[in-house]
Coordinates of C-alpha atoms and ligand atoms in Angstrom, one line a residue:
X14 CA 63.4 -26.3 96.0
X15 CA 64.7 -22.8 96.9
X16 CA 61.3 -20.4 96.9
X17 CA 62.1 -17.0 97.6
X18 CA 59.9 -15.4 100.7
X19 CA 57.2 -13.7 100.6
X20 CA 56.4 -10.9 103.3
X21 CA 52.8 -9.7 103.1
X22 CA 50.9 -6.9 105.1
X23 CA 47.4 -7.0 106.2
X24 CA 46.8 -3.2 107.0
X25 CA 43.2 -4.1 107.3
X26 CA 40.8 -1.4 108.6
X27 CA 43.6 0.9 110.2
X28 CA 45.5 3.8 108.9
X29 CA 44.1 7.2 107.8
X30 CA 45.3 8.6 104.6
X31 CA 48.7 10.2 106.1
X32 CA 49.7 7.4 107.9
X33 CA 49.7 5.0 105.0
X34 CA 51.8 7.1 102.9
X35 CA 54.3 7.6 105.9
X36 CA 54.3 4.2 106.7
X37 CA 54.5 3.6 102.5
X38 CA 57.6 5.8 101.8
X39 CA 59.1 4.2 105.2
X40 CA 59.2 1.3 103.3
X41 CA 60.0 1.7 100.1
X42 CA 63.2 4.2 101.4
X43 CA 64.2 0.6 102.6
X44 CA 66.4 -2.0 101.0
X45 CA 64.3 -5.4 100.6
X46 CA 66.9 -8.3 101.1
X47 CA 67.8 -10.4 97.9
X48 CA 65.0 -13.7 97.5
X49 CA 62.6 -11.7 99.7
X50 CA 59.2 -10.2 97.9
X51 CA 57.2 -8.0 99.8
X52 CA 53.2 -7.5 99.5
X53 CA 51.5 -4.8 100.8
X54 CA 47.6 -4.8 101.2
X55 CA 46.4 -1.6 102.0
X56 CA 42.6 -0.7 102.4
X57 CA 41.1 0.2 99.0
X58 CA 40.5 3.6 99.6
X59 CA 44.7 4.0 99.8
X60 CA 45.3 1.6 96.8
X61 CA 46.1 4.6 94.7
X62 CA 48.6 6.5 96.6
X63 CA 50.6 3.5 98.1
X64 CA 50.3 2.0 94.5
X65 CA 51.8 5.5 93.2
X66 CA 54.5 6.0 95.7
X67 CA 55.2 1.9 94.8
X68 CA 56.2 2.6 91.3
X69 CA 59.2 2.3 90.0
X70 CA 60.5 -0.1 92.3
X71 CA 60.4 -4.0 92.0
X72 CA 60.5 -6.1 95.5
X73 CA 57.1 -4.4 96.9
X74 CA 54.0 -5.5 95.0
X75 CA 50.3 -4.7 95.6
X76 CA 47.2 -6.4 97.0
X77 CA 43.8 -5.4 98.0
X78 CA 42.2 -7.1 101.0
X79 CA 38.9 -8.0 99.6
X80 CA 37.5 -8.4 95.9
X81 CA 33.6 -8.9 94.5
X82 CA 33.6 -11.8 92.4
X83 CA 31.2 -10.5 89.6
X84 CA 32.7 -8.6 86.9
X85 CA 30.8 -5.4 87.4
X86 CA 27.4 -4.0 88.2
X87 CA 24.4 -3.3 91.0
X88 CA 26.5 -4.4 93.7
X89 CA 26.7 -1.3 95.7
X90 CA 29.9 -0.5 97.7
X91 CA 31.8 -3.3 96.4
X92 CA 34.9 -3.2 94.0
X93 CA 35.4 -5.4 91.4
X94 CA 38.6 -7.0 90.0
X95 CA 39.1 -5.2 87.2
X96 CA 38.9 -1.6 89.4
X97 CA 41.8 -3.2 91.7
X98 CA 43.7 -4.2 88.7
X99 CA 43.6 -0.3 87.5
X100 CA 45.6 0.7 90.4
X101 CA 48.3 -1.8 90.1
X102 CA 47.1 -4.7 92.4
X103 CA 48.4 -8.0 91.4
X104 CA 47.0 -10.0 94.1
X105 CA 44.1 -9.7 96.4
X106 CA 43.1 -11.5 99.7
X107 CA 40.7 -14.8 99.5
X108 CA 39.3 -16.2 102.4
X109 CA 40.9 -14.4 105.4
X110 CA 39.0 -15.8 108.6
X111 CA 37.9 -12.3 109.3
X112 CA 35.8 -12.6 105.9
X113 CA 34.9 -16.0 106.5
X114 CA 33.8 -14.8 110.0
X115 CA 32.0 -11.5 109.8
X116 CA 31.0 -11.7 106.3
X117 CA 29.8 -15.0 106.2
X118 CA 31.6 -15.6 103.0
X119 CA 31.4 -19.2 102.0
X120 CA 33.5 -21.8 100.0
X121 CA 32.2 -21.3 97.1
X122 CA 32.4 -17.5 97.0
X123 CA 35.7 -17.7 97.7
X124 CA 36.5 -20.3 94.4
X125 CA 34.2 -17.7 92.4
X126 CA 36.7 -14.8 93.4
X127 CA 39.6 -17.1 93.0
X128 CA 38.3 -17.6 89.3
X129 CA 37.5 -13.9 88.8
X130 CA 41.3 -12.7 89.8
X131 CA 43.0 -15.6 87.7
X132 CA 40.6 -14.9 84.7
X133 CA 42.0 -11.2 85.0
X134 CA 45.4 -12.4 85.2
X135 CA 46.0 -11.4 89.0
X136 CA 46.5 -13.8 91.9
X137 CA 44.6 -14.8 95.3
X138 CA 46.4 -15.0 98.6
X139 CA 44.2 -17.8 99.7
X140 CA 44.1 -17.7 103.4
X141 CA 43.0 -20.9 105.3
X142 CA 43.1 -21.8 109.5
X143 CA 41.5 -23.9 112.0
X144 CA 39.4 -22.1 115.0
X145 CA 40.8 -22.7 118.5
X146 CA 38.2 -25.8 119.1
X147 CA 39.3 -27.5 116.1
X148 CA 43.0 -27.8 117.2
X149 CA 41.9 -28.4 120.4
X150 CA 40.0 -32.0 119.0
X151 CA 43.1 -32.7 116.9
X152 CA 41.3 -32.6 113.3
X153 CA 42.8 -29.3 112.4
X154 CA 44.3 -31.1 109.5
X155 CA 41.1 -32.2 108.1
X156 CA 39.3 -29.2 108.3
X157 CA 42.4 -27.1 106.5
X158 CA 42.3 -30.4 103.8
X159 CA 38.1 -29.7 103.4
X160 CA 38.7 -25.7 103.3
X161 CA 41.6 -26.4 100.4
X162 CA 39.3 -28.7 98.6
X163 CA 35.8 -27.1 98.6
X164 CA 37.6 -23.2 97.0
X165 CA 40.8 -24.3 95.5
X166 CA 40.4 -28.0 94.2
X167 CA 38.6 -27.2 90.6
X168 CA 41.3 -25.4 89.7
X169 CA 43.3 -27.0 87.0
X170 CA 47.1 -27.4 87.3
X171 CA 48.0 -24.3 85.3
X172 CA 46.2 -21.9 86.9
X173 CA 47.9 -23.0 90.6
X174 CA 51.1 -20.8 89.8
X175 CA 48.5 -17.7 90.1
X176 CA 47.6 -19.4 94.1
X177 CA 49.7 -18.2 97.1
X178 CA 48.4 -20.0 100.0
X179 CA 48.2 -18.4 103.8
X180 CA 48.5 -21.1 106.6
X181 CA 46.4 -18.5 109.7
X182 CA 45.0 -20.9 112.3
X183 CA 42.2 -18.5 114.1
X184 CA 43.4 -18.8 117.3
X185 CA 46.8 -17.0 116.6
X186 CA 45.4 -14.1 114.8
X187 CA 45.7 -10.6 116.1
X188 CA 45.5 -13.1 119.4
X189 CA 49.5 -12.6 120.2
X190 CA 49.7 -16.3 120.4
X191 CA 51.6 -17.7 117.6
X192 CA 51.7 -21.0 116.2
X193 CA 54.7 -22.7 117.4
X194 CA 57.7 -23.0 114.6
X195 CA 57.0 -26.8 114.9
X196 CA 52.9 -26.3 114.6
X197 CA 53.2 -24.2 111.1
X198 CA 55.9 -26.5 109.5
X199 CA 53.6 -29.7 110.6
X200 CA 50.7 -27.8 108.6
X201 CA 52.3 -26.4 106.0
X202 CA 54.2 -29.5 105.0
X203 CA 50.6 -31.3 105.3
X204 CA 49.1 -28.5 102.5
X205 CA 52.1 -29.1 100.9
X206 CA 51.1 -33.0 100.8
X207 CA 48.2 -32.5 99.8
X208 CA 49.1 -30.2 96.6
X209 CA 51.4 -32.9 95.6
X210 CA 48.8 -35.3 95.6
X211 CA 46.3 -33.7 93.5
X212 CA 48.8 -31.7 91.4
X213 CA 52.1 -33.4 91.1
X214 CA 55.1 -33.0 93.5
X215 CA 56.1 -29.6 91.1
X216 CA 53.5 -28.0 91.8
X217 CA 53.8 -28.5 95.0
X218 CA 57.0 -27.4 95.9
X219 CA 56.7 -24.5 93.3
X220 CA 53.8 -23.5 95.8
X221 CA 54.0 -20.2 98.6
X222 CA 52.8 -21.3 101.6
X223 CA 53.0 -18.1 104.3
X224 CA 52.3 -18.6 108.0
X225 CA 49.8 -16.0 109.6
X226 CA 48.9 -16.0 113.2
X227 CA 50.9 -12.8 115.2
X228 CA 54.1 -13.2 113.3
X229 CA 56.5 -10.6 115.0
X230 CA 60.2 -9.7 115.2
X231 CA 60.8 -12.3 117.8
X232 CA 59.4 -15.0 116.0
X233 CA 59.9 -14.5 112.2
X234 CA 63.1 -15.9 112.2
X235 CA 62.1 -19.3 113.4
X236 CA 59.0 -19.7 111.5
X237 CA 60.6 -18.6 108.4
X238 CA 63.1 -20.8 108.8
X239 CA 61.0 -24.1 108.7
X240 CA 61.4 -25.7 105.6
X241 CA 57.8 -25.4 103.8
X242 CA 57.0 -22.0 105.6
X243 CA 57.8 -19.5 103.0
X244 CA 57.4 -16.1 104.3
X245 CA 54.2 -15.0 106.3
X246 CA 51.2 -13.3 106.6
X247 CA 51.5 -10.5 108.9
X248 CA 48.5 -8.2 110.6
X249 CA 49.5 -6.4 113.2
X250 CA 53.2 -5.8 113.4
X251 CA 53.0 -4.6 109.2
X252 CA 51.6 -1.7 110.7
X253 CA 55.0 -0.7 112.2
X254 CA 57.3 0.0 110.0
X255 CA 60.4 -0.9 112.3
X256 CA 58.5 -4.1 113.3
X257 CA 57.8 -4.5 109.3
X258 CA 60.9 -4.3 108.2
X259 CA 62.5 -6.5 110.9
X260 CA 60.4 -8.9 109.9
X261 CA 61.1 -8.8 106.0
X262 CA 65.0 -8.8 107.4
X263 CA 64.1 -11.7 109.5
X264 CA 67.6 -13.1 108.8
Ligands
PEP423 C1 46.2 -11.4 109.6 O1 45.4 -10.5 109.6 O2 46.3 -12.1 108.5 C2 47.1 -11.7 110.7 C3 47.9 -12.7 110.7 O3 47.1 -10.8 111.8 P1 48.1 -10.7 113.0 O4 49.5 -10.7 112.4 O5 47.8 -9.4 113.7 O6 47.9 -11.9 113.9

């Protein structure tokens, strides 16, 4: 199947207020190829303005980093779906190892903010990736298959098309150490498996898969370039916009 790409930036906890509209209008001034989508995940506090200076214009869409799982209420300094939803996200983050990590969010809060997007009719970026260790003893596939499983698995069929899935083994991100081309495609084609199996081989190849791990200008081409890697998930250089916008030219 021909997917279009997806190019996604993870701003994370960087950029003050002028910077992220400079590094906003940098983008949008530029042309996005034809079959390339571009997402850009501010953090919430610039939702607004990017989402403003975003209107308008089709090939870049929205995402927040984070989401609260519960609707609304006494959850002090969270944000809830429906609040990202009112400044034009259509996708937010699930799952990103630094959330996992320092947040000690678990499998099953992630499939309760999974649910809480879709039943508001946005998406999740569901990130997934092996520590160092894991890959080192060789069960990295396993413990990708049990992550899939555990947040994404009670999910009926239907409500996959609303999934976006982010291949990020730990050990590549913000590290400078990428994945090889050959180590992402042997992954994502295993994730891709794996959908097919549980949700039928059009499901499956309906399905984004992004790569995540220090995805530069060197490197884009030849990980975008593997057949079941389908754009990627980038941290650090989506804070440049010439590195940025190499990348969503990667061709
Ligand atoms: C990320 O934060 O999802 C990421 C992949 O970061 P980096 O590109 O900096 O490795």
């Amino acid at each position: 199947m021909n997917r279009n790409k997806i190019v996604a930036g993870n701003w994370k906890m960087n950029l003050a207020k002028n910077d992220a509209i400079k590094l906003t209008e940098d983008l949008v001034s530029d042309s996005i190829p034809e079959g390339v989508k571009v997402i850009l995940a501010p953090s919430f506090v610039h939702l607004d303005r990017v989402g403003k200076l975003l209107e308008g214009q089709s090939s870049i869409s929205l995402a927040a980093q984070n989401v609260h799982a519960a609707e609304k209420g006494a959850y002090t300094g969270e944000i809830s779906v429906d609040m990202i939803k009112s400044y034009g996200c259509s996708y937010a983050l699930v799952g990103h190892s630094e959330r996992r990590a320092y947040f000690n969010e678990s499998h099953e809060l992630l499939a309760q903010k999974i649910d809480a997007l879709l039943k508001n009719g946005l998406s999740a970026i569901f990130c997934v990736g092996e520590p160092l260790e894991i890959r080192k003893d060789g069960s990295y596939k396993e413990y990708v298959s049990q992550q899939i499983n555990d947040s994404l698995f009670h999910l009926d069929a239907s409500q996959l098309d609303a999934i976006i899935l982010a291949y990020e083994p730990i050990w590549a991100i913000g590290t400078g150490e990428t994945a090889s081309p050959e180590q992402a495609q042997e992954m994502h084609q295993h994730i891709r498996e794996m959908i097919s199996e549980k949700y039928g081989e059009a499901k499956a190849e309906a399905l984004h898969i992004l790569y995540g791990g220090s995805v530069k200008p060197a490197n884009a081409t030849d990980l975008f370039s593997q057949a079941d890697v389908d754009g990627g998930l980038v941290g650090g250089a989506s804070l440049k916009a010439e590195d940025f916008k190499s990348i969503i030219h990667y061709k």
